[in-house]
Amino acid sequence: MPLTTRTIAGLALIAATVTACAPGAAPTEAPDAGKAVSSALPTEPVTLTLSHFEEGGQGKAIEQLAAKYQQLHPNITIKPTYTAFADYGKNIKLQMSSESAPDIAQAGQAQTMQGPLVQAGLLRPLDEYAKLYGWSERFKPGLLDQARFSKDGKTFGTGELYGIALGGNLVGIYYNRDKLAKLGITTPFKDLAAFQDALAKAKAAGETPIQLGNLEAWPGNHVLSDLIAQYEPLENGLNWVYGRKGATFDSPGVQQATKTLAEWAKSGYIDSSANGTSDSDGVGKFIKGKGVFMVSGSWNRSRIDENMDGKAGFTAMPPVKAGDPVRATGATTSPFSISAKTKYPDVAANFIDFMTRPENAATLFQGGYLPVAERDAGKPKAGSAQEGLVEAWQQVLADDGLALYLDWATPSMGDTLFPAVQQLIAGKTTPDKLISTVQENWADERGNG
């Protein structure tokens, strides 16, 4: 699955706005595929189910928009259903294959979810709706291309459109302002060595340098992926995520990043109870002052700001060499797709369009979605974590530094990578073993030795 020129250019275009083959049944045509699409809504009662894995403020934003839509259309009920990410990805194909498949489903990009679903014929192409609602004018090509697939579900970044994202997300460093002041630590960090010095200083003062809830195994991967974004040339990492022939996880940059994470864990820089603490509880501990830093994503920003009232900040993971471009784990948020089984595709498309309209940008922004379209989403509160997050987002995009997500690489990459990272943090595996296990998965599923 090559990284297409169009996809590379598309990612760059996101910056200008503010700016990954699964087994399965042969693709089938969606019901009523030849029927003309319409923005007209039915007058009879309609209930749509929406399946998602958005946590915190982002999940709250979806609930708010569903309620607002129902106020405008009293005969239409939108029923959002949340499932934790760790379980969602494992069950989404089975769920979408069932007779009770949700009408709208959040489907992670590339081979995490969307590719296998497209290959099985379980998602409806949205190109006609994109024309109807003007999505190509509302969003730049780079945003839409992250939800495009060839009809066979094998080629990502080109082909038909299968989803619309509500915003962007980014992984970086949250910090406790009061603790940094007491420790004499200032941000932003000029380079990775400065951040590691801060971790050592926090540890020496009896603090927990990095708070982490990694019971579900995926949160720890974000620490590793952000380190890889610093040590590994960006193009190499993107080639691996997109499955370009000859790409490898066994590279000097990945080796150094993995060794660094192992050293952080061994040095006590990461909360010793991380693997026994849920992601949600880890965030809660950080909010209560148990941890100087927390490497996590924008999806937790709303909860942190609401509970820390100006005592939290956010900064991007610093580069290895001061002055180098800012690189970070991040992308558009997982897009919302329409089931090929739904009886109401026009209504489903209308609600997806509604969520992304300019008048709802503020709701998404306050919920933690980072803006990816030219619209007035409001300004972050001065001194908030959101302020630092938006600054970091804009800088990463300006530097064309989005590293995407490692688990996009193959349908089962999360099941392989996440537990390996968990074991690395626990000191039960080595960097070399983690790297060889991950690359073996990639080579087996990609057919690229």
mmCIF file with all atom_site columns, C-alpha atoms in Angstrom, residues 22-31 114-125 149-154 340:
data_model
loop_
_atom_site.group_PDB
_atom_site.id
_atom_site.type_symbol
_atom_site.label_atom_id
_atom_site.label_alt_id
_atom_site.label_comp_id
_atom_site.label_asym_id
_atom_site.label_entity_id
_atom_site.label_seq_id
_atom_site.pdbx_PDB_ins_code
_atom_site.Cartn_x
_atom_site.Cartn_y
_atom_site.Cartn_z
_atom_site.occupancy
_atom_site.B_iso_or_equiv
_atom_site.pdbx_formal_charge
_atom_site.auth_seq_id
_atom_site.auth_comp_id
_atom_site.auth_asym_id
_atom_site.auth_atom_id
_atom_site.pdbx_PDB_model_num
ATOM 1  C CA . ALA A 1 22  ? -7.592  -7.305  5.996  1.00 0.00 ? 22  ALA A CA 1
ATOM 2  C CA . PRO A 1 23  ? -9.302  -10.683 5.403  1.00 0.00 ? 23  PRO A CA 1
ATOM 3  C CA . GLY A 1 24  ? -12.980 -10.492 4.765  1.00 0.00 ? 24  GLY A CA 1
ATOM 4  C CA . ALA A 1 25  ? -15.820 -10.892 2.329  1.00 0.00 ? 25  ALA A CA 1
ATOM 5  C CA . ALA A 1 26  ? -15.627 -9.446  -1.153 1.00 0.00 ? 26  ALA A CA 1
ATOM 6  C CA . PRO A 1 27  ? -16.931 -5.885  -1.383 1.00 0.00 ? 27  PRO A CA 1
ATOM 7  C CA . THR A 1 28  ? -20.635 -5.558  -2.012 1.00 0.00 ? 28  THR A CA 1
ATOM 8  C CA . GLU A 1 29  ? -22.701 -2.694  -3.307 1.00 0.00 ? 29  GLU A CA 1
ATOM 9  C CA . ALA A 1 30  ? -24.461 -0.679  -0.622 1.00 0.00 ? 30  ALA A CA 1
ATOM 10 C CA . PRO A 1 31  ? -28.272 -0.891  -0.606 1.00 0.00 ? 31  PRO A CA 1
ATOM 11 C CA . GLN A 1 114 ? -11.965 1.493   7.923  1.00 0.00 ? 114 GLN A CA 1
ATOM 12 C CA . GLY A 1 115 ? -9.992  -0.679  5.490  1.00 0.00 ? 115 GLY A CA 1
ATOM 13 C CA . PRO A 1 116 ? -11.463 -4.007  6.666  1.00 0.00 ? 116 PRO A CA 1
ATOM 14 C CA . LEU A 1 117 ? -14.964 -2.494  6.758  1.00 0.00 ? 117 LEU A CA 1
ATOM 15 C CA . VAL A 1 118 ? -14.665 -1.171  3.211  1.00 0.00 ? 118 VAL A CA 1
ATOM 16 C CA . GLN A 1 119 ? -13.277 -4.494  1.999  1.00 0.00 ? 119 GLN A CA 1
ATOM 17 C CA . ALA A 1 120 ? -16.256 -6.290  3.538  1.00 0.00 ? 120 ALA A CA 1
ATOM 18 C CA . GLY A 1 121 ? -18.723 -3.888  1.914  1.00 0.00 ? 121 GLY A CA 1
ATOM 19 C CA . LEU A 1 122 ? -20.037 -2.663  5.261  1.00 0.00 ? 122 LEU A CA 1
ATOM 20 C CA . LEU A 1 123 ? -19.668 1.100   4.686  1.00 0.00 ? 123 LEU A CA 1
ATOM 21 C CA . ARG A 1 124 ? -21.528 3.315   2.242  1.00 0.00 ? 124 ARG A CA 1
ATOM 22 C CA . PRO A 1 125 ? -19.491 5.598   -0.043 1.00 0.00 ? 125 PRO A CA 1
ATOM 23 C CA . PHE A 1 149 ? -10.175 3.987   0.221  1.00 0.00 ? 149 PHE A CA 1
ATOM 24 C CA . SER A 1 150 ? -10.124 2.043   -2.998 1.00 0.00 ? 150 SER A CA 1
ATOM 25 C CA . LYS A 1 151 ? -13.219 -0.165  -3.428 1.00 0.00 ? 151 LYS A CA 1
ATOM 26 C CA . ASP A 1 152 ? -11.240 -3.289  -2.459 1.00 0.00 ? 152 ASP A CA 1
ATOM 27 C CA . GLY A 1 153 ? -10.267 -1.682  0.854  1.00 0.00 ? 153 GLY A CA 1
ATOM 28 C CA . LYS A 1 154 ? -6.558  -2.050  0.171  1.00 0.00 ? 154 LYS A CA 1
ATOM 29 C CA . ALA A 1 340 ? -24.269 0.044   4.192  1.00 0.00 ? 340 ALA A CA 1
#
